[in-house]
CSV table of C-alpha atoms in Angstrom, one decimal:
chain,number,residue,atom,x,y,z
A,1,SER,CA,-0.9,-13.8,15.1
A,2,ALA,CA,2.7,-13.2,14.2
A,3,ALA,CA,2.3,-15.2,11.0
A,4,SER,CA,-0.6,-13.0,9.7
A,5,ASP,CA,1.3,-9.8,10.6
A,6,VAL,CA,4.3,-11.1,8.5
A,7,TYR,CA,2.0,-11.9,5.6
A,8,LYS,CA,0.3,-8.5,5.8
A,9,ARG,CA,3.7,-6.8,5.8
A,10,GLN,CA,4.8,-8.7,2.8
A,11,MET,CA,1.5,-7.9,1.0
A,12,SER,CA,2.1,-4.2,1.7
A,13,GLN,CA,5.6,-4.5,0.2
A,14,THR,CA,4.3,-6.3,-2.8
A,15,VAL,CA,1.6,-3.8,-3.5
A,16,SER,CA,4.0,-0.9,-3.0
A,17,LYS,CA,6.5,-2.4,-5.5
A,18,LYS,CA,3.7,-3.0,-8.0
A,19,LEU,CA,2.4,0.5,-7.8
A,20,GLU,CA,6.0,1.8,-8.3
A,21,ARG,CA,6.4,-0.5,-11.4
A,22,LEU,CA,3.1,0.9,-12.8
A,23,GLY,CA,4.4,4.4,-12.3
A,24,ILE,CA,1.6,5.3,-9.8
A,25,ILE,CA,4.1,6.1,-7.1
A,26,ASP,CA,7.8,7.1,-7.2
A,27,ASP,CA,9.1,5.3,-4.2
A,28,ALA,CA,7.8,1.8,-3.1
A,29,GLU,CA,9.7,1.9,0.2
A,30,SER,CA,8.4,5.3,1.2
A,31,PHE,CA,4.8,4.2,0.4
A,32,ASP,CA,5.2,0.9,2.3
A,33,ASN,CA,6.5,2.9,5.3
A,34,TYR,CA,3.5,5.2,5.1
A,35,MET,CA,1.1,2.2,4.9
A,36,ASN,CA,2.8,0.7,8.0
A,37,ARG,CA,3.1,3.9,10.1
A,38,ASN,CA,-0.6,4.7,9.5
A,39,GLY,CA,-2.0,1.2,10.1
A,40,TYR,CA,-3.2,0.7,6.5
A,41,SER,CA,-1.0,-2.3,5.8
A,42,GLN,CA,-3.1,-4.4,8.1
A,43,ASN,CA,-6.2,-3.8,6.1
A,44,ILE,CA,-5.2,-4.2,2.4
A,45,THR,CA,-7.9,-5.8,0.4
A,46,VAL,CA,-7.8,-7.8,-2.8
A,47,GLY,CA,-9.5,-6.3,-5.9
A,48,SER,CA,-9.3,-3.9,-8.7
A,49,PHE,CA,-9.0,-0.2,-7.9
A,50,SER,CA,-9.0,3.0,-9.9
A,51,ILE,CA,-5.7,4.6,-8.9
A,52,SER,CA,-4.1,7.6,-10.5
A,53,PRO,CA,-0.5,9.0,-10.2
A,54,ASP,CA,-2.2,12.2,-9.1
A,55,ASP,CA,-3.6,10.4,-6.0
A,56,THR,CA,-1.9,11.1,-2.6
A,57,TYR,CA,-0.5,8.2,-0.5
A,58,ARG,CA,-3.6,8.8,1.7
A,59,ASP,CA,-6.0,8.6,-1.3
A,60,ILE,CA,-4.3,5.3,-2.5
A,61,ALA,CA,-4.3,3.8,1.0
A,62,LYS,CA,-8.0,4.5,1.4
A,63,LYS,CA,-8.8,2.9,-2.0
A,64,ILE,CA,-6.9,-0.3,-1.4
A,65,THR,CA,-8.0,-1.0,2.2
A,66,LYS,CA,-11.2,-2.2,3.7
């Protein structure tokens, strides 16, 4: 539904901003765009993840999605 798509988009933006604040990524907008372009934003899952600043966008996306 459109409402769930909006929610998932907001979740991707929130996660991206948090990762930027934590120093994991340099650019929240760039990461959010990557998540959306590659279909990851629809599958973000809630939980604790082991993520490193050395991880690529792809590495992080795979860790935080189901």
